PDB file of C-alpha atoms and ligand atoms in Angstrom:
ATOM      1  CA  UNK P   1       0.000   0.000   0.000  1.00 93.00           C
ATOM      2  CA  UNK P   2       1.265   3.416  -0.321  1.00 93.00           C
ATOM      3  CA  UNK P   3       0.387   6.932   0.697  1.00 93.00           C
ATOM      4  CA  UNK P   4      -0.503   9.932  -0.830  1.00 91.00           C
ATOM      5  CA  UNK P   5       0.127  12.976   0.984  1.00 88.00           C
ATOM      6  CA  UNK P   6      -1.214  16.458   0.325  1.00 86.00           C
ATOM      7  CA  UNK P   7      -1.275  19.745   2.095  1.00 84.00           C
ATOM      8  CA  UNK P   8      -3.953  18.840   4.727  1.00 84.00           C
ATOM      9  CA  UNK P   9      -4.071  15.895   6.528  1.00 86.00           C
ATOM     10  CA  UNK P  10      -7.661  13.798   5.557  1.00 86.00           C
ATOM     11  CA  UNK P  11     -10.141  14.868   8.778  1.00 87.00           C
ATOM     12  CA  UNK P  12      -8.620  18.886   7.924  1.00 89.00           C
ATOM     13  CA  UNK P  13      -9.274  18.476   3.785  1.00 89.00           C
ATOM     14  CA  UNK P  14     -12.948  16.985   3.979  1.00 91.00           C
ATOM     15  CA  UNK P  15     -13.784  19.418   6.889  1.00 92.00           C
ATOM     16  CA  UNK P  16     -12.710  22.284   4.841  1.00 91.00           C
ATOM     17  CA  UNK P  17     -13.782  20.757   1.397  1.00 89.00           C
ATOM     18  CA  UNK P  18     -17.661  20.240   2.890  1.00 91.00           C
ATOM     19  CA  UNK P  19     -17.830  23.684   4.586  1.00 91.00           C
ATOM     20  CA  UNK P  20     -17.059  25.035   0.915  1.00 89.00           C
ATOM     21  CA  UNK P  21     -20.250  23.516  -0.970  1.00 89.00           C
ATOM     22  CA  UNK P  22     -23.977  23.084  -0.560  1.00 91.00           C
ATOM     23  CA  UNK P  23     -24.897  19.616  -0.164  1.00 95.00           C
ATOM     24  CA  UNK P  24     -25.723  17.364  -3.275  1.00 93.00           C
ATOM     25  CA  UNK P  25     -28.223  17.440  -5.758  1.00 94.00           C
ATOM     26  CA  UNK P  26     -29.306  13.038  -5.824  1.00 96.00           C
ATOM     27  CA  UNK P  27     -27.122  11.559  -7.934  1.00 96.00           C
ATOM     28  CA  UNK P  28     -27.754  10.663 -11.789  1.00 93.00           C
ATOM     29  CA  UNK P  29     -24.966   9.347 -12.893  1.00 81.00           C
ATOM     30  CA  UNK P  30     -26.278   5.774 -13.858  1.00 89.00           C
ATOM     31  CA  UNK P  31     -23.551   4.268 -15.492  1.00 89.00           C
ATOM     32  CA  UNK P  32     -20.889   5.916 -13.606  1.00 91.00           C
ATOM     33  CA  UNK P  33     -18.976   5.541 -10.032  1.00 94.00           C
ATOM     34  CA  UNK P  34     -20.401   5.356  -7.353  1.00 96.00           C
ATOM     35  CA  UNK P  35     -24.218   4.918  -8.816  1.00 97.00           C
ATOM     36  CA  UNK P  36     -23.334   2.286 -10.877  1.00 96.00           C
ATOM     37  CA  UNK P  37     -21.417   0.132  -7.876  1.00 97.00           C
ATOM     38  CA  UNK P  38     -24.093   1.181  -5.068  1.00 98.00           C
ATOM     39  CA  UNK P  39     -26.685   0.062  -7.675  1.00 98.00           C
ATOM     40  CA  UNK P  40     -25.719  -3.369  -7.306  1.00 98.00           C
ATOM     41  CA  UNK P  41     -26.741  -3.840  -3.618  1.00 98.00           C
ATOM     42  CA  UNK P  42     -29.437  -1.289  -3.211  1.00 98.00           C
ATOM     43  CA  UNK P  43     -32.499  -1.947  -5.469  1.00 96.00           C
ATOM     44  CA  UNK P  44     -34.461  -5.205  -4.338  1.00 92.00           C
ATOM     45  CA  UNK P  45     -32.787  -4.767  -0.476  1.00 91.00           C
ATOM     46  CA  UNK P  46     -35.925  -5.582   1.886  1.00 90.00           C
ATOM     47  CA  UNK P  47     -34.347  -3.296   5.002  1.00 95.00           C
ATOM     48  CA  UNK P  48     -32.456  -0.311   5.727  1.00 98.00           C
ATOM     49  CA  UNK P  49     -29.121   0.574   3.714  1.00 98.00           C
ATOM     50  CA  UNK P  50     -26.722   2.293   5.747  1.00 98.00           C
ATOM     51  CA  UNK P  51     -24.156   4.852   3.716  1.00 98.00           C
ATOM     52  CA  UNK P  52     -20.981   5.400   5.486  1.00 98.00           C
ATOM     53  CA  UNK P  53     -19.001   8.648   4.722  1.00 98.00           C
ATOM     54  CA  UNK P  54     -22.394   9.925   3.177  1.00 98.00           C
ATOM     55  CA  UNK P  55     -20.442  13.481   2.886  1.00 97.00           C
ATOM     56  CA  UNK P  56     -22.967  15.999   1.341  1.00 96.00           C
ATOM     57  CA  UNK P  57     -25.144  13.480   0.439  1.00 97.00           C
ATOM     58  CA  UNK P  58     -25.792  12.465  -3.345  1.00 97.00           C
ATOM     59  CA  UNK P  59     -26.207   8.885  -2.411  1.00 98.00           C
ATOM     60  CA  UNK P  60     -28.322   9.262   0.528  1.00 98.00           C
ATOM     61  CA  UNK P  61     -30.681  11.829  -1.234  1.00 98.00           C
ATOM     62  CA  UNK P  62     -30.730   9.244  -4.370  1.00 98.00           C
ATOM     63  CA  UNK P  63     -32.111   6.908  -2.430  1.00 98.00           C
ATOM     64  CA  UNK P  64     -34.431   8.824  -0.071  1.00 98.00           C
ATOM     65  CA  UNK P  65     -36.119  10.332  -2.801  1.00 97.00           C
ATOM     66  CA  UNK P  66     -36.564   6.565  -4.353  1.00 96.00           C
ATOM     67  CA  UNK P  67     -38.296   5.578  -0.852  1.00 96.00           C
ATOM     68  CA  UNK P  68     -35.538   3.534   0.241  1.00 97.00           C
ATOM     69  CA  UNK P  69     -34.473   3.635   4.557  1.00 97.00           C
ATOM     70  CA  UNK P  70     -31.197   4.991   4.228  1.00 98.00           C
ATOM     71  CA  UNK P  71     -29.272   6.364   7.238  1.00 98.00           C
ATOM     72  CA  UNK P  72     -25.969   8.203   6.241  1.00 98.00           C
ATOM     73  CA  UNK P  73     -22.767   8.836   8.620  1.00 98.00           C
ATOM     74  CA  UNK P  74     -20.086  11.189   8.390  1.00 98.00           C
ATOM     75  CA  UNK P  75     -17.601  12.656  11.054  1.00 97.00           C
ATOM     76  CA  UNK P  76     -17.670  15.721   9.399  1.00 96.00           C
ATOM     77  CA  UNK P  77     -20.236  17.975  11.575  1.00 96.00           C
ATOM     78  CA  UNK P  78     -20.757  20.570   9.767  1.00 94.00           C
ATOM     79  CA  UNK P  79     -22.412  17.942   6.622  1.00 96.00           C
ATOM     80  CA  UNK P  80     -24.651  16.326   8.494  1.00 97.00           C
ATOM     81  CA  UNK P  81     -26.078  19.989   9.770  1.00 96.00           C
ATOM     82  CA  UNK P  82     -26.164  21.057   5.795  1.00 96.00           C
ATOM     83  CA  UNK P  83     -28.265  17.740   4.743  1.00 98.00           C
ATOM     84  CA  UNK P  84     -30.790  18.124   8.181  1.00 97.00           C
ATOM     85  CA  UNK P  85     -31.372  21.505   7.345  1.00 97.00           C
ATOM     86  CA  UNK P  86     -31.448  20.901   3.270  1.00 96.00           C
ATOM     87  CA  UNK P  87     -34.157  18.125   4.435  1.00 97.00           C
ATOM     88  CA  UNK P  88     -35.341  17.423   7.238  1.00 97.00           C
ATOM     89  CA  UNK P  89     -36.718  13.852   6.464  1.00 97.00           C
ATOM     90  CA  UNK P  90     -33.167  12.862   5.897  1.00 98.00           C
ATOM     91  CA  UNK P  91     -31.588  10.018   8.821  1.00 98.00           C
ATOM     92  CA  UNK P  92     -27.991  11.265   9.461  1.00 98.00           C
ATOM     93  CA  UNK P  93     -25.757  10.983  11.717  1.00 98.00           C
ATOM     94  CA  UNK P  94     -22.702  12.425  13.093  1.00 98.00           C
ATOM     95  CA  UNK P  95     -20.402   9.355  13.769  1.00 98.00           C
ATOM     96  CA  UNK P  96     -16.687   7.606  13.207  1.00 98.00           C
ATOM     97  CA  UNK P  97     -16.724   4.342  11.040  1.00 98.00           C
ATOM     98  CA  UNK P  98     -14.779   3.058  13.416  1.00 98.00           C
ATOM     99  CA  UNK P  99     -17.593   3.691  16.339  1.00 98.00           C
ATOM    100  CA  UNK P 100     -20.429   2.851  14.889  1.00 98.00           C
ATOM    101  CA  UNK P 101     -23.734   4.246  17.031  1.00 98.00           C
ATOM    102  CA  UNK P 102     -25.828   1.018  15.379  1.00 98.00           C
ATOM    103  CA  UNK P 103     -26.861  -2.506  16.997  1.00 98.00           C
ATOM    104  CA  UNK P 104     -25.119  -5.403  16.039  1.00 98.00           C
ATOM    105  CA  UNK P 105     -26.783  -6.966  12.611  1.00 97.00           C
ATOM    106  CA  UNK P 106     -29.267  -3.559  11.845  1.00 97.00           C
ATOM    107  CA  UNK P 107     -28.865  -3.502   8.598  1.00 98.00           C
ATOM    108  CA  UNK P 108     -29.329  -5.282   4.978  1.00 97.00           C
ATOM    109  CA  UNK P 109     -26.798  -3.120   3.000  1.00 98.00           C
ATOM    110  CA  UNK P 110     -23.942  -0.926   3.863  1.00 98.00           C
ATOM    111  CA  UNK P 111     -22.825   1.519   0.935  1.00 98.00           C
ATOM    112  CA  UNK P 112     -19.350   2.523   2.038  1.00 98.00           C
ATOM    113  CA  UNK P 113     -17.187   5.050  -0.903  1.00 98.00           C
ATOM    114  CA  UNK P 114     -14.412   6.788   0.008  1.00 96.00           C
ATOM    115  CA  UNK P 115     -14.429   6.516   3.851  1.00 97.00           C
ATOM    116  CA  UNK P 116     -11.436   3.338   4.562  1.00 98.00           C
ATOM    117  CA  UNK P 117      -8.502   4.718   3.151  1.00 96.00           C
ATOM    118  CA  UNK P 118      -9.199   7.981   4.916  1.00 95.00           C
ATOM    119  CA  UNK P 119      -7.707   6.622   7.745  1.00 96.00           C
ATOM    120  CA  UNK P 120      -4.441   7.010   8.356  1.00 93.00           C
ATOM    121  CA  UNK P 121      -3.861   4.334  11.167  1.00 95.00           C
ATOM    122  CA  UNK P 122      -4.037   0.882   9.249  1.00 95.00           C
ATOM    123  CA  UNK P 123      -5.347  -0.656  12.783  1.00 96.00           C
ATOM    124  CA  UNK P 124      -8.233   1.954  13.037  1.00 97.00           C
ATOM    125  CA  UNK P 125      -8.592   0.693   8.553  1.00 98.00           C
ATOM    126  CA  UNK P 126      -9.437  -3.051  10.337  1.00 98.00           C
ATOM    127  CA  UNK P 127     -11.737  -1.873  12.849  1.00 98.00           C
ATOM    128  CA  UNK P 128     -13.548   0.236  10.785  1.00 98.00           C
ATOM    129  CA  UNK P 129     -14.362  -2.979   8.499  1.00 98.00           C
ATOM    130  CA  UNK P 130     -14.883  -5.204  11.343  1.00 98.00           C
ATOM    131  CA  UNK P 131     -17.676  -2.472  12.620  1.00 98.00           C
ATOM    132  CA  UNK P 132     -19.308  -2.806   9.507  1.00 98.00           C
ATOM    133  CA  UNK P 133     -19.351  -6.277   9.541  1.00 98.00           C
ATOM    134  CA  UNK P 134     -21.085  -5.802  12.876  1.00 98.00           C
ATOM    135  CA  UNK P 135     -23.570  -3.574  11.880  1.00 98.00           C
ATOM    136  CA  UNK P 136     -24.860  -6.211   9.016  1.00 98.00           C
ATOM    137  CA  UNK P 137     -27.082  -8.885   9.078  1.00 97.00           C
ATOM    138  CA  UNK P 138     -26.191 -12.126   8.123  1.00 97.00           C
ATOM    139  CA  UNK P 139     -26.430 -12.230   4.273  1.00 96.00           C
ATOM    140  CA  UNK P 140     -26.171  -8.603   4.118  1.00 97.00           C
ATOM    141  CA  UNK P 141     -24.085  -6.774   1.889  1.00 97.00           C
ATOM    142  CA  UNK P 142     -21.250  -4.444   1.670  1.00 98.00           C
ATOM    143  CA  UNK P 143     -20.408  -2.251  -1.000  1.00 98.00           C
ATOM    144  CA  UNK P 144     -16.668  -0.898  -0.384  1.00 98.00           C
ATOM    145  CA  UNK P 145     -14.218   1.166  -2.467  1.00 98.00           C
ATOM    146  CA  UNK P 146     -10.727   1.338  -1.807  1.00 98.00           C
ATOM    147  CA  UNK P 147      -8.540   4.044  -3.605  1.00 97.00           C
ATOM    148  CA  UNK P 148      -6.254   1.952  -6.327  1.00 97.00           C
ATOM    149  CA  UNK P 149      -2.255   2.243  -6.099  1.00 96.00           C
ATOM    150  CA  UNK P 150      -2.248   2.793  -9.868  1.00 95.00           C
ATOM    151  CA  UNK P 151       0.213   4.333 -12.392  1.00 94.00           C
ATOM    152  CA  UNK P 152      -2.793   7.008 -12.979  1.00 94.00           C
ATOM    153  CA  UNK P 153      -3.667   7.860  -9.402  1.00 95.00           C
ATOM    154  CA  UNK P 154       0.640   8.197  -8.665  1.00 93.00           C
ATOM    155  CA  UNK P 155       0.289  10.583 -11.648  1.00 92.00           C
ATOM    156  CA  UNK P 156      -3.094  12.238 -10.047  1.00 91.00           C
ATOM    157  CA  UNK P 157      -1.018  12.150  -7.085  1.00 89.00           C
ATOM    158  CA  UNK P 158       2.065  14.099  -8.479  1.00 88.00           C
ATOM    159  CA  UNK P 159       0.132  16.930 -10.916  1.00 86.00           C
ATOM    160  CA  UNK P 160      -1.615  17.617  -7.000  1.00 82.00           C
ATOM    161  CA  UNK P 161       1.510  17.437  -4.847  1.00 76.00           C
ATOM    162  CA  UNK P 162       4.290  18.966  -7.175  1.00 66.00           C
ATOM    163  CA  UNK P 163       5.292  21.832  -6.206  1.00 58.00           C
ATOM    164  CA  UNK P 164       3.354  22.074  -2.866  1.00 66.00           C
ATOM    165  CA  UNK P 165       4.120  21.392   0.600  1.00 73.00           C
ATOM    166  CA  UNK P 166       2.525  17.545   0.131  1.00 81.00           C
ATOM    167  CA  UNK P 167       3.409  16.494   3.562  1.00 86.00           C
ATOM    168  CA  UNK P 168       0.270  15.376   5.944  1.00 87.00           C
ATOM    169  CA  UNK P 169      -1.205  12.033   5.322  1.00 87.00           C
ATOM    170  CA  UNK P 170      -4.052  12.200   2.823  1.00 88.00           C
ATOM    171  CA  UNK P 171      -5.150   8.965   1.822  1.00 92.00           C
ATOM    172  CA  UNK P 172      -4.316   5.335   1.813  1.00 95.00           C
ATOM    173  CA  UNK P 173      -3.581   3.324  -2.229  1.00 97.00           C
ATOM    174  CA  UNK P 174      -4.118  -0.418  -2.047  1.00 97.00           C
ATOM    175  CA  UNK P 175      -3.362  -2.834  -4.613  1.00 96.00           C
ATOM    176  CA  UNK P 176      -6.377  -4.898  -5.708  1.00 96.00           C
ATOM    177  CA  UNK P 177      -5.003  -8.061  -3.247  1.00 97.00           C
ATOM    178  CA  UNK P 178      -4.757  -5.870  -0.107  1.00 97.00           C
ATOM    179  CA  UNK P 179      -8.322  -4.612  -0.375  1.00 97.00           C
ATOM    180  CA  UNK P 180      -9.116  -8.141  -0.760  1.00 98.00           C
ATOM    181  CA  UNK P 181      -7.307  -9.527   1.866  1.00 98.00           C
ATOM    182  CA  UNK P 182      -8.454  -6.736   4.489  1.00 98.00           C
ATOM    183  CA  UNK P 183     -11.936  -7.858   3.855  1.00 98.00           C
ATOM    184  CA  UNK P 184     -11.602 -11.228   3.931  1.00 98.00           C
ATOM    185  CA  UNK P 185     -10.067 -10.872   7.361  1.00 98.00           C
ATOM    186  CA  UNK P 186     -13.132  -9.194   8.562  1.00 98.00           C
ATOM    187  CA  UNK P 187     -14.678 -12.364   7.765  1.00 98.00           C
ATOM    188  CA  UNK P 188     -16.399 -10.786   4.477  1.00 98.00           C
ATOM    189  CA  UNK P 189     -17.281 -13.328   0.928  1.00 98.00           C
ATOM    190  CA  UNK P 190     -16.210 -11.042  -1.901  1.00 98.00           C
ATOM    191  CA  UNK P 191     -18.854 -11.616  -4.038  1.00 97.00           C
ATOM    192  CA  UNK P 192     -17.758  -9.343  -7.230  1.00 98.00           C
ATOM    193  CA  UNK P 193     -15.247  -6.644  -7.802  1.00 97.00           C
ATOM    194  CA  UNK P 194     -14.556  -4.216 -10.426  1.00 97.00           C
ATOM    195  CA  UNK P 195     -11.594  -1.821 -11.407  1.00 96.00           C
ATOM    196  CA  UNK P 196     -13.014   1.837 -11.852  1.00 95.00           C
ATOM    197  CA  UNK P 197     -12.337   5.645 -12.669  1.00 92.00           C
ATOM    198  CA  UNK P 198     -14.377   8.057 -10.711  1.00 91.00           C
ATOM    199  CA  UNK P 199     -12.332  11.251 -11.572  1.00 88.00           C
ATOM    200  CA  UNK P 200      -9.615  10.856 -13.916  1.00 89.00           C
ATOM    201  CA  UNK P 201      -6.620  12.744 -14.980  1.00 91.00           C
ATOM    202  CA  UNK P 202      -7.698  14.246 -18.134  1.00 90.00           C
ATOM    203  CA  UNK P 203     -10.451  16.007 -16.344  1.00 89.00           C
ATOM    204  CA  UNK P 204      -8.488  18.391 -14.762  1.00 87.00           C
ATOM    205  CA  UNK P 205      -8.009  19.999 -18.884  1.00 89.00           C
ATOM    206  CA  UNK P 206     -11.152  21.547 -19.240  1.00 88.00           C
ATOM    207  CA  UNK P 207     -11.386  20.950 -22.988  1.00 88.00           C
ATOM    208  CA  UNK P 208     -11.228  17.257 -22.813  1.00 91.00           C
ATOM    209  CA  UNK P 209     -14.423  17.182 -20.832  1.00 90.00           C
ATOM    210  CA  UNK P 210     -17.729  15.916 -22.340  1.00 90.00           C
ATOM    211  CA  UNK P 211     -19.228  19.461 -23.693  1.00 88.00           C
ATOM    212  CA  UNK P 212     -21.680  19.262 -20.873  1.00 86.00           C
ATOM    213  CA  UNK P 213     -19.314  19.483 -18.183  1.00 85.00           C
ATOM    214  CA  UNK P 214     -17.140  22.062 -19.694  1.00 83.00           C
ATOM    215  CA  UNK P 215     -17.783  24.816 -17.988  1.00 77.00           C
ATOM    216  CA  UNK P 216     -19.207  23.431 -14.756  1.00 74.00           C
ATOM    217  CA  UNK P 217     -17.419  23.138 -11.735  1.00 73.00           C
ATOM    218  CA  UNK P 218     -16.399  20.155 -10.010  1.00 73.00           C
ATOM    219  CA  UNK P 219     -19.588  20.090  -7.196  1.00 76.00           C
ATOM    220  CA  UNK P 220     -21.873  18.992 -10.241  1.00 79.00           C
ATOM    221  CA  UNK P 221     -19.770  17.051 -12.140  1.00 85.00           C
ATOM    222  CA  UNK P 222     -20.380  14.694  -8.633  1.00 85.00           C
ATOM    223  CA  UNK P 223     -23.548  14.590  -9.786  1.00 91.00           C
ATOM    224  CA  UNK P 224     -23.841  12.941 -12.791  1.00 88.00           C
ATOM    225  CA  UNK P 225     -20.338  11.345 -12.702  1.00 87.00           C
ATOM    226  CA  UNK P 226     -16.871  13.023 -14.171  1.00 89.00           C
ATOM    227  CA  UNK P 227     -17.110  12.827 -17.934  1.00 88.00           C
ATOM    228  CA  UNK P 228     -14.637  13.204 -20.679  1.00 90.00           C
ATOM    229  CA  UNK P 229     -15.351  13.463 -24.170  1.00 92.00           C
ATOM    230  CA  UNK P 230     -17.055  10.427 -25.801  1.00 92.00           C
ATOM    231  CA  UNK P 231     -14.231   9.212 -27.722  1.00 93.00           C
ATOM    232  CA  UNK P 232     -11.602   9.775 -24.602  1.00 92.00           C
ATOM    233  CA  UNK P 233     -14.341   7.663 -22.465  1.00 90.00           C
ATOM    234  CA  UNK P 234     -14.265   5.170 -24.985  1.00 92.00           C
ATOM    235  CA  UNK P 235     -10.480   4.896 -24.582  1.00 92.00           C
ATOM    236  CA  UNK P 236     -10.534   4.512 -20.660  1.00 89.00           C
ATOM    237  CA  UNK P 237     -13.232   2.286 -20.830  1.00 89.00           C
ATOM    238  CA  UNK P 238     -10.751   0.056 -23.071  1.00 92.00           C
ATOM    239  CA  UNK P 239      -7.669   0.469 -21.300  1.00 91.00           C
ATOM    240  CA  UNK P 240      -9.533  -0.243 -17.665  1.00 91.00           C
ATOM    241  CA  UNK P 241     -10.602  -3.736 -18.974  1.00 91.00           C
ATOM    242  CA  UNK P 242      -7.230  -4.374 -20.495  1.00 94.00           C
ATOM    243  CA  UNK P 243      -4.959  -2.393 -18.050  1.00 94.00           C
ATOM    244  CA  UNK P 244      -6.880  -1.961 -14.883  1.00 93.00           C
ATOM    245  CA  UNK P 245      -3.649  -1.970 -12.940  1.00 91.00           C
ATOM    246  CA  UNK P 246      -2.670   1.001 -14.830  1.00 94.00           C
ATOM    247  CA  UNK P 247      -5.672   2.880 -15.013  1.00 94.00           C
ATOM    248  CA  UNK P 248      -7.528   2.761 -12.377  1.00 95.00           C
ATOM    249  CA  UNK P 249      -8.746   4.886  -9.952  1.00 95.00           C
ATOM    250  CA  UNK P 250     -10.626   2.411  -7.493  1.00 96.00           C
ATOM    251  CA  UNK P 251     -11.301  -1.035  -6.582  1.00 97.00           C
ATOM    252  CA  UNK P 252     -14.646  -1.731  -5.853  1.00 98.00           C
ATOM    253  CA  UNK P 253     -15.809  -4.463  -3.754  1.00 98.00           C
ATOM    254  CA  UNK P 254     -19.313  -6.150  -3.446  1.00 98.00           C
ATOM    255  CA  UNK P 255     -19.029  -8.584  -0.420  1.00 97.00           C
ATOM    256  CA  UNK P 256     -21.778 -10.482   1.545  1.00 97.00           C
ATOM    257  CA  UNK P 257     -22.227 -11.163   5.482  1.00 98.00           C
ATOM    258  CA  UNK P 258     -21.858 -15.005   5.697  1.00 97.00           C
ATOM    259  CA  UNK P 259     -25.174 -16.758   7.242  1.00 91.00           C
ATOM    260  CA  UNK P 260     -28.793 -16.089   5.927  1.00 78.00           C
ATOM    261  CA  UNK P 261     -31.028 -13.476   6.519  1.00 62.00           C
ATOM    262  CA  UNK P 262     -33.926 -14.360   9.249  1.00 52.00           C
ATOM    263  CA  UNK P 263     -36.860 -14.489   6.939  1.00 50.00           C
ATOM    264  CA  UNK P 264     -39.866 -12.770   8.889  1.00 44.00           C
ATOM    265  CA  UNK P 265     -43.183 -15.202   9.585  1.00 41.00           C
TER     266      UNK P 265
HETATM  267  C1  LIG R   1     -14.507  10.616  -0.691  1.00 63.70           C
HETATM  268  S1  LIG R   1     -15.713  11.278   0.395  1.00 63.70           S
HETATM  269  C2  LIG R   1     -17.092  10.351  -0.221  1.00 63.70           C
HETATM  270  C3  LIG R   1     -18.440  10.915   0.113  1.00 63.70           C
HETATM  271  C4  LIG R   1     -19.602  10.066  -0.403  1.00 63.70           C
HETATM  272  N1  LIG R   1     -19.504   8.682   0.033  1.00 63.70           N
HETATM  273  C5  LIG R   1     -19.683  10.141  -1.901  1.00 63.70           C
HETATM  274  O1  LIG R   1     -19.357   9.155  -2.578  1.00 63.70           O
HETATM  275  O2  LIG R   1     -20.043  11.198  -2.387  1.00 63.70           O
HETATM  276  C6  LIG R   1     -15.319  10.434   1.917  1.00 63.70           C
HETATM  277  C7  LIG R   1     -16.217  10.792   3.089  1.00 63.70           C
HETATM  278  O3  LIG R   1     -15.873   9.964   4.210  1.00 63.70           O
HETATM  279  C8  LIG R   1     -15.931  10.748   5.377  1.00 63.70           C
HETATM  280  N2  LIG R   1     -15.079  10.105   6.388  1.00 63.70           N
HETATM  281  C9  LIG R   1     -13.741  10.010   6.408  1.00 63.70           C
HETATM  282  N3  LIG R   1     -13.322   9.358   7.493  1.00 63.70           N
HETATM  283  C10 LIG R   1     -14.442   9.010   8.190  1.00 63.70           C
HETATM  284  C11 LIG R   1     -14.672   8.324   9.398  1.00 63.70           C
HETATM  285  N4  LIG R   1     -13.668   7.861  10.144  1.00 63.70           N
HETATM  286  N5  LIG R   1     -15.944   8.130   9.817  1.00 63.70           N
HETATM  287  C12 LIG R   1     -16.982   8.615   9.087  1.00 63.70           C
HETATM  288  N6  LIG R   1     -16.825   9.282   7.924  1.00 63.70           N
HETATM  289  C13 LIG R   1     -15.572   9.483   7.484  1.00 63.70           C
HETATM  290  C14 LIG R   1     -15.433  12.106   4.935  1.00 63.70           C
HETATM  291  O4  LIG R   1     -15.837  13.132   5.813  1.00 63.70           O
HETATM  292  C15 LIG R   1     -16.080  12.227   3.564  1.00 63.70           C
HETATM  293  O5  LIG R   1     -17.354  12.802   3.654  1.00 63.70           O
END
């Protein structure tokens, strides 16, 4: 695994990233990270889905708004306020992945993006996977992406760093065996898993953006997913089936609980 530093360490950067934007429109992005993945274990789910590291929300409000019981956690404060006060209805709470406020075995799904390899302490990585584990029911399932230690995200990693002060720990990079292996030792059956590109390089040069992202700024791109022009899409989508190693941004991971869910009488 290696690390990627930046200029803030990971609790400082989200804290400050969230306090700059309003929360999330629900995401539409059907084809595309993290809709696509979370897609797999949310439709057909018979109880509640819990999103870890909901941040301003586009998954929770995606799936509110389609009637599913979603709960979303962040230790980010200052999120959770935005979404209550955007709506409301929405269940969030402030909480660490690694202390999860929940009952053993609450819930059917657990839709986790983002949130693992934003801790820094590899011990606190383990507990955070065994407390989802906790939190699922037998034959639930978890959805998990781990950042990928690709030749793209070490180039992501040194167009952001060069130059800077890239010194405080900013987020983990596994290779596609370690995020395997961590949640296997949880205890975890990795059921399917997929190389993908949530943001990639190219995006950053404005004119190789699909036209209607051009001028937009990065808060809605979330939205419907990063896109690049057809024909440069075309080409990722190529190289991540031939050259996922390479290409890569994450490793996503759709695991199940072992045992069977309690059917109801
Ligand atoms: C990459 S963002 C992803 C947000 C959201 N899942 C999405 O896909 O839009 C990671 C989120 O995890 C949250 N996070 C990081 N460490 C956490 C922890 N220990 N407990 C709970 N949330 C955490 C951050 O505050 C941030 O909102």
């Amino acid at each position: 695994m290696r690390k990627t530093y930046r200029e803030k360490k990971s609790p400082e950067y989200w804290n400050s990233r969230w306090n700059q934007i309003p929360v999330d429109a629900p995401a539409e992005g059907h084809n595309r990270y993290p809709l696509l993945y979370a897609n797999m274990v949310v439709p057909g789910c018979d109880g509640e889905v819990l999103e870890l590291g909901c941040g301003p929300g586009r998954l929770l409000r995606y799936y509110h708004a389609k009637g599913t019981r979603i709960v979303g956690v962040d230790n980010v404060a200052a999120v959770i306020t935005k979404l209550q006060a955007c709506d409301p209805q929405l269940r969030v709470i402030h909480a660490d992945a690694c202390r999860l406020p929940f009952e053993s075995g609450r819930f059917t799904t657990v839709l986790c993006f983002g949130v693992y390899h934003s801790l820094e302490d590899q011990d606190d990585v383990a507990v955070a996977i065994s407390e989802t584990f906790r939190v699922l029911r037998p034959g639930g399932r978890l959805c998990a992406e781990f950042r990928s230690d690709s030749l793209h995200n070490r180039m992501i990693d040194y167009y952001k760093g060069h130059g800077k002060h890239a010194t405080e720990f900013h987020k983990w990079n596994y290779r596609r065996q370690e995020g395997r292996a961590m949640l296997r030792q949880a205890g975890f059956l990795i059921e399917s898993e997929y190389a993908a590109l949530n943001m990639p390089l190219l995006y950053h040069v404005p004119f190789l953006r699909h036209p209607s992202q051009r001028r937009s700024g990065e808060h809605s791109a979330r939205i419907s997913g990063y896109r690049l022009r057809a024909w440069l899409q075309a080409l990722h989508s190529v190289g991540l089936r031939f050259l996922p190693g390479v290409l890569a941004n994450e490793y996503v991971f759709v695991c199940r609980k072992p045992g069977e869910i309690a059917q109801a009488l």
